[in-house]
Coordinates of N, CA and C in Angstrom, one line a residue:
P1 N -41.5 -117.6 -40.8 CA -41.6 -119.1 -41.6 C -42.6 -119.3 -42.4
H2 N -42.3 -120.1 -44.0 CA -43.3 -120.4 -44.8 C -43.4 -121.7 -44.6
L3 N -44.8 -122.0 -44.2 CA -45.0 -123.5 -43.6 C -45.7 -124.3 -44.8
S4 N -46.1 -123.7 -45.5 CA -46.8 -124.1 -46.8 C -46.2 -124.6 -48.0
H5 N -46.3 -125.4 -49.1 CA -45.1 -126.0 -49.9 C -45.7 -126.0 -51.6
N6 N -45.7 -125.2 -52.1 CA -46.6 -125.0 -53.4 C -45.2 -125.2 -54.6
E7 N -45.1 -126.0 -55.0 CA -43.8 -126.2 -56.0 C -44.2 -125.4 -57.5
K8 N -45.6 -125.4 -57.8 CA -46.4 -125.2 -59.2 C -46.0 -123.9 -59.1
R9 N -46.4 -123.1 -58.0 CA -46.5 -121.7 -58.1 C -45.2 -121.2 -57.9
A10 N -44.0 -122.0 -57.5 CA -42.7 -121.2 -57.4 C -42.2 -121.3 -58.9
K11 N -42.3 -122.6 -59.5 CA -42.1 -122.7 -60.7 C -42.6 -121.9 -61.6
K12 N -43.9 -121.4 -61.7 CA -44.3 -120.4 -62.3 C -43.8 -119.1 -62.2
Q13 N -43.4 -118.7 -60.7 CA -43.0 -117.6 -60.9 C -41.4 -117.3 -61.2
T14 N -40.7 -118.8 -61.1 CA -39.4 -118.5 -61.9 C -39.6 -118.3 -63.3
N15 N -40.3 -119.0 -64.4 CA -40.4 -119.0 -65.6 C -41.0 -117.4 -65.7
T16 N -41.6 -117.2 -65.0 CA -42.4 -115.4 -65.4 C -40.6 -114.5 -65.3
R17 N -40.3 -114.9 -64.4 CA -38.8 -114.1 -64.2 C -38.3 -114.3 -65.2
I18 N -37.5 -115.9 -65.6 CA -36.8 -115.8 -66.8 C -37.3 -115.1 -68.0
Y19 N -38.5 -114.9 -68.4 CA -39.4 -114.2 -69.8 C -38.8 -112.6 -69.4
K20 N -39.0 -112.6 -68.3 CA -38.6 -110.9 -68.0 C -37.1 -110.9 -68.3
I21 N -36.2 -111.5 -68.1 CA -34.9 -111.6 -68.1 C -34.3 -111.4 -69.3
G22 N -35.4 -112.0 -70.2 CA -35.0 -112.6 -71.4 C -35.2 -111.4 -72.7
I23 N -36.4 -110.4 -71.9 CA -36.9 -109.7 -72.6 C -35.6 -107.9 -72.3
A24 N -35.8 -108.4 -71.1 CA -34.7 -107.1 -70.9 C -33.3 -107.3 -71.4
G25 N -32.7 -108.2 -71.4 CA -31.5 -108.8 -72.0 C -31.6 -108.5 -73.3
F26 N -32.2 -108.9 -74.1 CA -32.6 -108.7 -75.6 C -32.8 -106.9 -75.9
A27 N -33.2 -106.2 -75.2 CA -33.5 -104.8 -75.5 C -32.1 -104.3 -75.2
F28 N -31.5 -104.6 -74.0 CA -30.4 -104.0 -73.4 C -29.3 -103.9 -74.3
A29 N -29.0 -105.5 -75.2 CA -28.2 -105.7 -76.2 C -28.2 -104.6 -77.2
N30 N -29.7 -104.5 -77.7 CA -29.9 -104.1 -79.0 C -29.9 -102.4 -79.1
I31 N -30.2 -102.3 -77.8 CA -30.2 -100.4 -77.4 C -28.4 -100.1 -77.2
M32 N -27.7 -101.2 -76.8 CA -26.3 -100.5 -76.6 C -25.8 -100.3 -77.8
M33 N -26.2 -101.5 -78.8 CA -25.8 -101.3 -80.5 C -26.0 -100.5 -80.7
L34 N -27.5 -100.0 -80.9 CA -28.0 -99.0 -81.7 C -27.2 -97.4 -81.3
S35 N -26.6 -97.5 -79.6 CA -26.4 -96.3 -79.1 C -24.9 -95.8 -79.3
L36 N -24.1 -97.1 -79.5 CA -22.5 -97.1 -80.1 C -22.4 -96.0 -81.1
P37 N -22.9 -95.8 -82.0 CA -22.6 -94.6 -82.7 C -22.3 -93.5 -82.3
D38 N -23.7 -93.3 -81.3 CA -23.8 -92.0 -80.7 C -22.7 -91.6 -79.6
Y39 N -22.8 -92.7 -79.1 CA -21.1 -92.9 -78.3 C -19.8 -92.6 -79.1
F40 N -19.6 -92.9 -80.1 CA -18.4 -92.7 -80.6 C -18.2 -91.5 -81.2
A41 N -19.1 -91.0 -81.6 CA -19.3 -89.8 -82.4 C -19.7 -88.7 -81.2
D42 N -19.9 -88.5 -80.2 CA -20.0 -88.1 -78.8 C -21.2 -87.0 -79.2
G43 N -22.2 -87.8 -79.7 CA -23.5 -87.0 -79.9 C -23.6 -86.6 -81.0
K44 N -22.6 -86.6 -82.0 CA -22.8 -85.4 -83.4 C -23.1 -86.2 -84.6
L45 N -23.6 -86.9 -85.0 CA -23.9 -87.9 -85.8 C -24.7 -86.9 -87.2
D46 N -23.9 -86.9 -88.5 CA -23.7 -86.5 -89.5 C -25.4 -86.6 -90.3
N47 N -25.5 -88.0 -90.1 CA -26.9 -88.3 -90.8 C -28.0 -88.4 -89.7
E48 N -29.0 -86.9 -89.8 CA -29.6 -86.8 -88.9 C -31.0 -88.1 -88.9
T49 N -31.2 -88.4 -90.0 CA -32.7 -89.4 -90.2 C -31.8 -90.5 -89.5
L50 N -30.7 -91.2 -89.6 CA -30.7 -92.3 -89.1 C -30.6 -92.2 -87.6
K51 N -29.7 -91.0 -87.1 CA -29.8 -90.5 -85.6 C -31.2 -90.9 -85.1
H52 N -32.1 -90.6 -85.6 CA -33.3 -90.5 -85.0 C -34.1 -92.0 -84.8
T53 N -33.9 -92.5 -86.1 CA -34.2 -93.9 -86.2 C -34.0 -95.0 -85.5
F54 N -32.3 -94.5 -85.1 CA -31.9 -95.3 -84.0 C -32.6 -95.0 -82.3
I55 N -32.7 -93.7 -82.4 CA -33.4 -93.4 -81.4 C -34.9 -93.9 -80.8
Y56 N -35.7 -93.6 -81.6 CA -37.0 -94.5 -81.9 C -36.9 -96.2 -81.6
I57 N -36.0 -96.3 -82.2 CA -36.1 -97.7 -82.0 C -35.5 -98.2 -80.9
S58 N -34.8 -97.3 -80.5 CA -34.1 -97.8 -78.8 C -35.2 -97.4 -77.9
L59 N -36.2 -96.4 -78.2 CA -37.4 -96.2 -77.2 C -38.1 -97.3 -77.3
A60 N -38.5 -97.5 -79.0 CA -39.7 -98.9 -78.7 C -39.2 -100.3 -78.1
L61 N -38.0 -100.4 -77.9 CA -37.3 -101.6 -77.3 C -37.5 -101.4 -75.6
S62 N -37.2 -100.2 -75.7 CA -37.3 -99.8 -73.9 C -38.7 -100.2 -73.2
I63 N -39.8 -100.0 -74.0 CA -41.3 -100.1 -73.4 C -41.6 -101.1 -73.0
P64 N -41.2 -102.6 -73.6 CA -41.6 -103.8 -72.7 C -40.6 -103.7 -71.6
V65 N -39.5 -103.4 -71.2 CA -38.8 -103.2 -70.5 C -39.3 -102.7 -69.0
F66 N -39.8 -101.3 -69.3 CA -40.2 -101.0 -68.4 C -41.8 -101.2 -68.0
F67 N -42.5 -101.5 -69.0 CA -43.8 -102.1 -68.5 C -44.3 -103.5 -68.1
Y68 N -42.9 -104.3 -68.6 CA -43.7 -105.5 -68.4 C -42.2 -106.2 -67.3
S69 N -40.6 -106.2 -67.6 CA -39.7 -106.6 -66.9 C -39.6 -105.9 -66.0
A70 N -39.8 -104.6 -65.3 CA -39.6 -104.2 -64.0 C -40.9 -103.8 -63.4
T71 N -41.9 -104.6 -63.9 CA -43.2 -104.5 -62.9 C -43.2 -104.7 -61.5
E72 N -41.9 -105.8 -61.5 CA -41.7 -106.6 -59.8 C -41.3 -105.3 -58.9
F73 N -40.3 -104.6 -59.1 CA -39.8 -103.7 -58.5 C -41.1 -102.5 -57.9
F74 N -41.9 -102.1 -59.1 CA -42.8 -101.1 -58.8 C -43.9 -101.7 -58.0
I75 N -44.2 -102.8 -58.1 CA -45.1 -103.8 -57.2 C -44.9 -103.5 -55.7
S76 N -43.6 -104.6 -55.9 CA -42.9 -104.3 -54.1 C -42.6 -103.1 -53.6
A77 N -42.3 -101.9 -54.2 CA -42.1 -100.6 -54.1 C -43.2 -100.0 -53.6
W78 N -44.6 -100.4 -54.3 CA -45.9 -100.0 -53.9 C -46.6 -100.4 -52.6
Q79 N -46.1 -102.0 -52.6 CA -46.8 -102.4 -51.2 C -46.0 -102.3 -50.1
G80 N -44.8 -101.7 -50.0 CA -43.9 -101.0 -49.1 C -44.6 -99.8 -48.5
L81 N -44.7 -99.0 -49.6 CA -45.3 -97.5 -49.3 C -46.7 -97.4 -48.5
K82 N -47.5 -98.9 -49.0 CA -48.9 -98.9 -48.3 C -48.7 -99.0 -47.2
R83 N -47.5 -100.0 -46.4 CA -47.3 -100.4 -45.3 C -46.3 -99.1 -44.4
K84 N -46.4 -98.2 -45.1 CA -45.3 -97.0 -44.4 C -44.0 -97.6 -44.2
F85 N -43.6 -98.3 -44.8 CA -42.0 -98.3 -45.1 C -41.2 -98.2 -46.4
L86 N -40.0 -98.2 -46.4 CA -39.2 -98.4 -47.7 C -38.6 -99.6 -47.7
N87 N -38.8 -100.4 -48.6 CA -38.1 -101.6 -48.9 C -37.3 -101.5 -49.9
I88 N -36.1 -102.5 -50.0 CA -35.1 -102.1 -51.0 C -35.8 -101.9 -52.9
D89 N -36.7 -102.6 -53.2 CA -37.0 -102.0 -54.3 C -37.7 -100.7 -54.4
A90 N -37.5 -99.6 -53.4 CA -38.3 -98.4 -53.8 C -37.1 -97.7 -54.4
P91 N -36.1 -97.6 -54.1 CA -34.9 -96.7 -54.8 C -34.7 -97.6 -56.2
I92 N -34.9 -98.6 -56.5 CA -34.8 -99.1 -57.6 C -35.7 -98.6 -58.5
A93 N -36.9 -98.8 -58.0 CA -38.2 -98.5 -59.1 C -37.8 -96.8 -58.9
L94 N -37.6 -96.1 -58.2 CA -37.4 -94.8 -58.2 C -36.6 -94.4 -59.5
A95 N -35.4 -95.2 -59.4 CA -34.3 -94.9 -60.4 C -34.8 -95.5 -61.9
V96 N -35.1 -96.5 -62.2 CA -36.0 -96.7 -63.2 C -36.6 -95.9 -63.6
A97 N -37.9 -95.3 -63.1 CA -38.8 -94.4 -63.4 C -38.1 -93.5 -64.0
V98 N -37.4 -92.4 -63.3 CA -36.5 -91.0 -63.3 C -35.8 -91.2 -64.9
T99 N -35.2 -92.5 -64.8 CA -34.1 -92.6 -66.0 C -35.1 -92.6 -67.3
F100 N -36.4 -93.5 -67.2 CA -37.1 -93.8 -68.5 C -37.9 -92.9 -68.6
F101 N -38.3 -91.7 -68.0 CA -39.2 -90.3 -68.1 C -38.1 -89.5 -68.4
R102 N -37.1 -89.4 -67.9 CA -36.0 -88.5 -68.4 C -35.5 -88.5 -69.6
S103 N -35.4 -90.0 -70.4 CA -35.0 -90.1 -71.3 C -36.1 -89.8 -72.7
I104 N -37.4 -90.3 -72.4 CA -38.5 -89.8 -73.0 C -38.5 -88.2 -73.2
Y105 N -38.4 -87.4 -72.2 CA -37.8 -85.8 -72.3 C -37.2 -85.6 -73.4
E106 N -36.0 -85.9 -73.4 CA -34.7 -85.7 -74.1 C -35.1 -86.2 -75.5
I107 N -35.8 -87.1 -75.7 CA -36.1 -87.5 -77.0 C -37.0 -87.0 -77.7
L108 N -38.3 -86.5 -77.1 CA -39.5 -85.7 -77.7 C -39.0 -84.0 -77.9
S109 N -37.9 -83.5 -76.5 CA -37.4 -82.3 -76.7 C -36.4 -82.1 -77.7
G110 N -35.8 -83.1 -78.4 CA -34.5 -82.9 -79.1 C -33.5 -82.6 -78.3
T111 N -33.3 -82.8 -76.9 CA -32.2 -82.4 -76.4 C -31.1 -83.4 -75.9
G112 N -31.6 -84.7 -76.6 CA -30.7 -85.8 -76.3 C -31.1 -87.4 -76.5
P113 N -30.3 -88.2 -76.5 CA -30.8 -89.6 -76.9 C -31.5 -90.0 -75.4
G114 N -31.5 -89.5 -74.3 CA -31.7 -90.6 -73.5 C -31.0 -91.4 -72.8
Y115 N -31.0 -92.1 -71.4 CA -30.5 -93.1 -70.9 C -31.1 -94.5 -71.0
L116 N -31.7 -94.7 -71.7 CA -32.6 -96.1 -72.4 C -31.7 -97.3 -71.9
D117 N -30.7 -97.1 -72.5 CA -29.8 -98.3 -72.0 C -29.4 -98.5 -70.8
S118 N -29.2 -97.2 -70.6 CA -29.0 -97.3 -68.6 C -30.1 -98.1 -67.9
M119 N -30.9 -97.4 -68.4 CA -32.7 -98.0 -68.0 C -32.5 -99.6 -67.8
S120 N -32.6 -100.1 -69.3 CA -32.7 -101.6 -69.4 C -31.2 -102.4 -68.7
G121 N -30.5 -101.6 -68.8 CA -29.3 -102.2 -68.0 C -29.3 -102.5 -66.5
I122 N -30.1 -101.4 -65.8 CA -30.4 -101.8 -64.5 C -31.3 -103.1 -64.5
V123 N -32.7 -102.9 -65.2 CA -33.5 -103.9 -64.9 C -33.1 -105.3 -65.1
F124 N -32.2 -105.4 -66.5 CA -31.9 -106.8 -66.6 C -30.7 -107.2 -65.7
F125 N -29.7 -106.4 -65.4 CA -28.9 -107.1 -64.0 C -29.6 -107.3 -62.7
M126 N -30.4 -106.5 -62.4 CA -31.3 -106.6 -61.1 C -31.7 -107.9 -61.2
L127 N -32.7 -108.2 -62.4 CA -33.5 -109.5 -62.4 C -32.3 -110.5 -62.5
A128 N -31.4 -110.4 -63.3 CA -30.6 -111.8 -63.3 C -30.1 -111.9 -62.0
G129 N -29.3 -111.1 -61.2 CA -29.4 -111.2 -59.5 C -30.3 -112.0 -58.9
R130 N -31.3 -111.5 -58.8 CA -32.4 -111.8 -58.1 C -32.6 -113.6 -58.6
W131 N -32.4 -113.8 -60.0 CA -32.5 -115.5 -59.9 C -31.5 -116.1 -59.9
F132 N -30.2 -115.6 -59.7 CA -29.3 -116.3 -59.0 C -29.6 -116.4 -57.5
Q133 N -30.0 -115.3 -56.9 CA -30.3 -115.7 -55.4 C -31.2 -116.4 -55.2
D134 N -32.5 -116.4 -55.9 CA -33.5 -117.4 -56.0 C -33.1 -118.9 -55.7
R135 N -32.1 -119.3 -56.8 CA -31.5 -120.5 -56.8 C -30.3 -120.9 -55.9
S136 N -30.0 -119.9 -55.3 CA -28.9 -120.3 -53.8 C -30.2 -120.4 -52.9
Y137 N -31.1 -120.3 -52.6 CA -31.8 -120.2 -51.5 C -33.0 -121.6 -51.8
R138 N -33.0 -122.0 -52.8 CA -33.5 -122.9 -53.2 C -32.9 -124.1 -52.7
H139 N -31.4 -124.3 -52.9 CA -30.3 -125.2 -52.5 C -30.3 -125.2 -51.0
L140 N -30.4 -124.1 -50.6 CA -30.2 -123.8 -49.1 C -31.4 -124.3 -48.0
S141 N -32.7 -124.5 -48.9 CA -33.9 -124.4 -47.9 C -34.3 -126.3 -47.9
F142 N -35.1 -126.2 -47.3 CA -35.8 -128.1 -47.1 C -36.6 -128.4 -48.5
D143 N -36.4 -129.0 -49.0 CA -37.3 -129.7 -50.1 C -38.5 -130.5 -49.3
R144 N -39.5 -130.0 -48.4 CA -40.4 -130.7 -47.3 C -41.2 -129.6 -47.2
D145 N -42.4 -130.2 -46.8 CA -43.4 -129.5 -46.2 C -43.7 -129.9 -44.5
Y146 N -44.1 -129.2 -44.0 CA -44.2 -129.0 -42.4 C -44.9 -130.5 -42.1
R147 N -45.6 -131.5 -42.9 CA -46.2 -132.8 -42.5 C -45.1 -133.7 -42.8
S148 N -44.1 -133.4 -43.3 CA -42.5 -134.3 -43.3 C -42.0 -134.3 -41.8
Y149 N -42.4 -133.0 -41.0 CA -42.0 -133.3 -39.5 C -42.8 -134.4 -38.5
F150 N -44.2 -134.7 -38.9 CA -44.9 -135.3 -38.1 C -44.4 -137.1 -38.1
P151 N -44.8 -137.3 -37.3 CA -44.8 -139.1 -37.2 C -45.4 -140.0 -38.4
V152 N -44.9 -141.1 -38.6 CA -45.4 -141.9 -39.6 C -46.6 -142.4 -39.0
S153 N -46.5 -142.9 -37.9 CA -47.6 -144.0 -37.2 C -47.8 -142.8 -35.8
V154 N -49.3 -143.3 -35.4 CA -49.2 -142.9 -33.9 C -49.7 -144.0 -33.0
S155 N -49.9 -143.7 -31.4 CA -50.4 -144.8 -30.9 C -51.8 -144.5 -30.7
L156 N -52.8 -145.3 -31.3 CA -54.4 -145.4 -31.3 C -54.6 -146.0 -29.8
L157 N -55.6 -145.6 -29.3 CA -55.9 -146.4 -28.1 C -57.4 -146.6 -28.0
S158 N -57.8 -148.2 -28.0 CA -59.1 -148.6 -27.7 C -59.3 -149.1 -26.1
E159 N -60.7 -149.5 -26.0 CA -61.0 -149.7 -24.5 C -59.9 -150.8 -23.9
D160 N -59.0 -151.9 -24.6 CA -58.2 -152.9 -23.9 C -56.9 -152.9 -24.6
S161 N -56.6 -151.8 -25.7 CA -55.6 -152.4 -26.2 C -55.1 -150.8 -26.8
E162 N -53.8 -150.8 -27.5 CA -52.8 -150.1 -27.9 C -52.5 -150.5 -29.2
K163 N -52.4 -149.9 -30.4 CA -51.7 -150.2 -31.7 C -51.3 -149.0 -32.5
Q164 N -50.2 -149.4 -33.2 CA -49.8 -148.2 -34.2 C -50.5 -148.3 -35.3
V165 N -51.0 -147.0 -35.5 CA -51.8 -146.9 -37.1 C -51.3 -145.7 -38.1
P166 N -51.2 -145.9 -39.0 CA -50.8 -144.6 -39.8 C -51.4 -143.4 -39.5
L167 N -50.7 -142.1 -39.5 CA -51.3 -141.0 -39.4 C -52.5 -140.8 -40.4
S168 N -52.3 -141.1 -41.5 CA -53.5 -140.6 -42.1 C -54.9 -141.2 -41.9
E169 N -54.8 -142.1 -41.1 CA -56.2 -143.3 -40.7 C -56.7 -142.4 -39.6
I170 N -56.0 -141.2 -38.8 CA -56.6 -140.7 -37.6 C -57.6 -140.1 -37.9
K171 N -58.9 -140.2 -37.1 CA -60.4 -139.5 -37.3 C -60.4 -138.7 -36.0
P172 N -61.4 -137.6 -36.2 CA -61.6 -136.7 -35.0 C -62.3 -137.9 -34.0
G173 N -62.1 -137.7 -32.5 CA -62.7 -138.6 -31.7 C -61.8 -139.8 -31.2
D174 N -60.6 -139.9 -32.1 CA -59.6 -140.9 -31.8 C -59.2 -140.6 -30.6
R175 N -58.8 -141.4 -29.6 CA -57.8 -141.2 -28.7 C -56.3 -141.7 -28.7
I176 N -55.2 -140.8 -28.8 CA -54.3 -141.3 -29.1 C -52.8 -141.3 -27.9
R177 N -52.0 -141.8 -27.9 CA -50.9 -141.8 -26.6 C -49.9 -141.3 -27.4
I178 N -49.4 -140.0 -26.6 CA -48.0 -139.2 -27.2 C -47.0 -139.4 -25.8
R179 N -46.1 -140.0 -26.6 CA -44.7 -140.3 -25.6 C -43.8 -139.2 -25.5
N180 N -42.7 -139.2 -24.7 CA -42.0 -138.1 -24.7 C -41.1 -138.0 -25.7
E181 N -41.0 -136.6 -26.2 CA -40.1 -136.3 -27.6 C -41.3 -136.6 -28.8
E182 N -42.5 -136.9 -28.9 CA -43.1 -137.4 -29.6 C -44.0 -135.8 -30.0
H183 N -44.1 -135.5 -31.5 CA -44.9 -134.1 -31.7 C -46.6 -134.7 -31.8
I184 N -47.0 -133.6 -31.5 CA -48.4 -133.8 -31.5 C -48.9 -133.8 -32.9
C185 N -49.6 -134.7 -33.4 CA -50.0 -134.5 -34.9 C -51.0 -134.0 -35.5
A186 N -52.3 -133.8 -34.1 CA -53.4 -132.7 -35.0 C -54.0 -132.2 -33.4
D187 N -54.4 -131.0 -33.3 CA -55.4 -130.3 -32.3 C -55.6 -131.4 -31.3
S188 N -55.6 -131.2 -30.4 CA -56.3 -132.6 -29.3 C -56.7 -131.7 -28.2
I189 N -57.3 -132.8 -27.5 CA -58.0 -132.2 -25.9 C -56.9 -133.1 -24.9
L190 N -56.2 -132.5 -24.0 CA -55.3 -133.5 -23.1 C -56.5 -134.3 -22.1
L191 N -56.5 -135.7 -22.2 CA -57.3 -136.4 -21.4 C -56.6 -136.5 -19.7
N192 N -55.4 -136.9 -20.1 CA -54.6 -137.1 -18.5 C -53.4 -137.2 -18.8
G193 N -52.6 -137.0 -17.8 CA -51.0 -136.9 -17.8 C -50.6 -135.3 -17.5
N194 N -49.1 -135.3 -17.2 CA -48.6 -134.3 -17.2 C -48.1 -133.6 -18.4
A195 N -49.0 -132.7 -19.3 CA -48.3 -132.1 -20.2 C -47.6 -130.7 -20.3
A196 N -46.0 -131.3 -21.0 CA -45.2 -130.2 -21.1 C -44.8 -129.7 -22.2
I197 N -45.8 -128.7 -23.3 CA -45.7 -129.0 -24.6 C -44.4 -127.9 -25.0
D198 N -43.3 -128.5 -26.1 CA -42.4 -127.3 -26.5 C -42.9 -127.2 -28.0
Y199 N -43.3 -125.9 -28.0 CA -44.2 -125.2 -29.4 C -42.9 -124.5 -30.1
S200 N -41.7 -125.0 -30.0 CA -40.5 -124.1 -30.8 C -40.5 -124.4 -32.2
F201 N -41.3 -125.4 -32.4 CA -41.3 -125.8 -34.0 C -42.4 -125.2 -34.8
V202 N -43.4 -124.7 -33.8 CA -44.0 -123.5 -34.5 C -44.1 -122.2 -34.3
T203 N -43.7 -121.6 -33.0 CA -43.2 -120.2 -32.5 C -41.9 -120.1 -32.4
G204 N -41.1 -120.9 -32.4 CA -39.8 -120.8 -31.8 C -39.2 -120.6 -30.6
E205 N -40.2 -120.3 -30.0 CA -40.1 -120.4 -28.1 C -40.0 -121.7 -27.5
S206 N -38.6 -122.1 -26.9 CA -38.3 -123.7 -26.6 C -38.8 -123.8 -25.2
E207 N -39.4 -122.6 -24.5 CA -40.1 -123.0 -23.3 C -40.8 -123.8 -23.2
P208 N -41.2 -125.0 -22.2 CA -42.6 -125.7 -22.6 C -43.6 -125.0 -21.8
V209 N -44.6 -125.2 -22.6 CA -46.2 -124.8 -22.1 C -46.8 -125.8 -21.2
M210 N -47.0 -125.7 -19.9 CA -47.8 -126.4 -19.3 C -49.4 -126.5 -19.6
K211 N -49.7 -128.0 -19.7 CA -51.3 -127.7 -19.9 C -51.5 -129.0 -18.7
T212 N -53.1 -129.1 -18.4 CA -53.8 -129.4 -17.5 C -54.9 -130.4 -18.6
P213 N -55.6 -131.5 -17.9 CA -56.3 -132.1 -18.7 C -57.5 -131.2 -18.9
G214 N -58.2 -131.4 -20.2 CA -59.3 -130.6 -20.5 C -59.0 -129.3 -21.5
E215 N -57.5 -129.4 -21.4 CA -56.9 -127.9 -22.7 C -56.9 -128.5 -23.9
I216 N -56.7 -127.8 -24.4 CA -56.3 -127.7 -25.9 C -54.7 -127.9 -26.0
I217 N -54.6 -129.0 -26.7 CA -52.8 -128.9 -27.2 C -53.0 -128.8 -28.9
Y218 N -52.1 -127.7 -29.3 CA -52.4 -127.7 -30.9 C -51.1 -128.7 -31.5
A219 N -51.7 -128.8 -33.0 CA -50.5 -129.5 -33.8 C -49.0 -128.8 -33.6
G220 N -48.1 -129.5 -33.6 CA -46.6 -129.0 -34.0 C -45.9 -129.2 -32.7
G221 N -46.5 -129.3 -31.6 CA -46.1 -129.2 -30.3 C -45.3 -130.4 -30.4
K222 N -44.2 -130.4 -29.3 CA -43.9 -132.0 -28.8 C -43.8 -132.3 -27.3
Q223 N -44.4 -132.9 -26.9 CA -44.3 -133.9 -25.6 C -43.1 -133.8 -24.9
T224 N -42.6 -133.1 -23.8 CA -41.2 -133.0 -23.4 C -41.1 -133.8 -21.8
G225 N -42.4 -134.5 -21.3 CA -42.5 -135.3 -20.2 C -42.8 -136.7 -20.3
S226 N -43.7 -137.2 -19.2 CA -44.0 -138.2 -19.7 C -45.3 -138.8 -20.6
A227 N -45.8 -139.8 -20.7 CA -46.6 -140.0 -21.7 C -47.9 -139.5 -21.6
I228 N -48.6 -138.6 -22.3 CA -50.1 -138.4 -22.0 C -51.1 -139.1 -23.1
D229 N -52.1 -139.2 -22.8 CA -53.4 -139.3 -23.9 C -54.4 -138.2 -24.3
V230 N -54.3 -138.0 -25.0 CA -55.4 -136.8 -26.1 C -56.2 -137.3 -26.4
E231 N -57.3 -136.5 -27.1 CA -58.5 -136.8 -28.1 C -58.5 -136.0 -29.0
V232 N -58.2 -136.4 -30.4 CA -58.5 -135.9 -31.7 C -59.5 -134.8 -31.8

């Protein structure tokens, strides 16, 4: 679970991916257009000057695709290899690298035009697919951070009274009362009562943890028994 909520970072990542998709799409469309004469002529264009011009323009267009648009595949694959496992980006990065360098070899050796259109197409469609996937995930996820699950107010104990105060006003040393099914809003020390804390919100384990006076109770847990008193 990802308990932090950084909207600015998510927006920046989305904008960066859109730029990468735009560059890859532009290069893919133009490389395909420049490759059409070669496809229709079965690689035997009469005008060699025009043929080489198209090939080197395609090579120039593919460079930003390989060194910018496809970087997230290589970074993710490398991070996986450092942890000694192959993730889904490893074969994608391998396919892009092999296609790009094989194309350079064919172009420089004069044995063919390479497969730069295929390389650009792989990057473009993979990035576009991930952009749609991210949009789907955002619609399915909660638009809240972990503090949204905490109570708005808590029961603050004084020497002779109990009153409700906003959660933001709680300070270290305050004594608060936690009733059945209420969440622990801050790391605290149990003062009295029988504590049976459900930490499923934090750990996923729903079996209550029994606590005795003097022990620490961590924020995010939920009391599942009678009321307890804690000190923040």
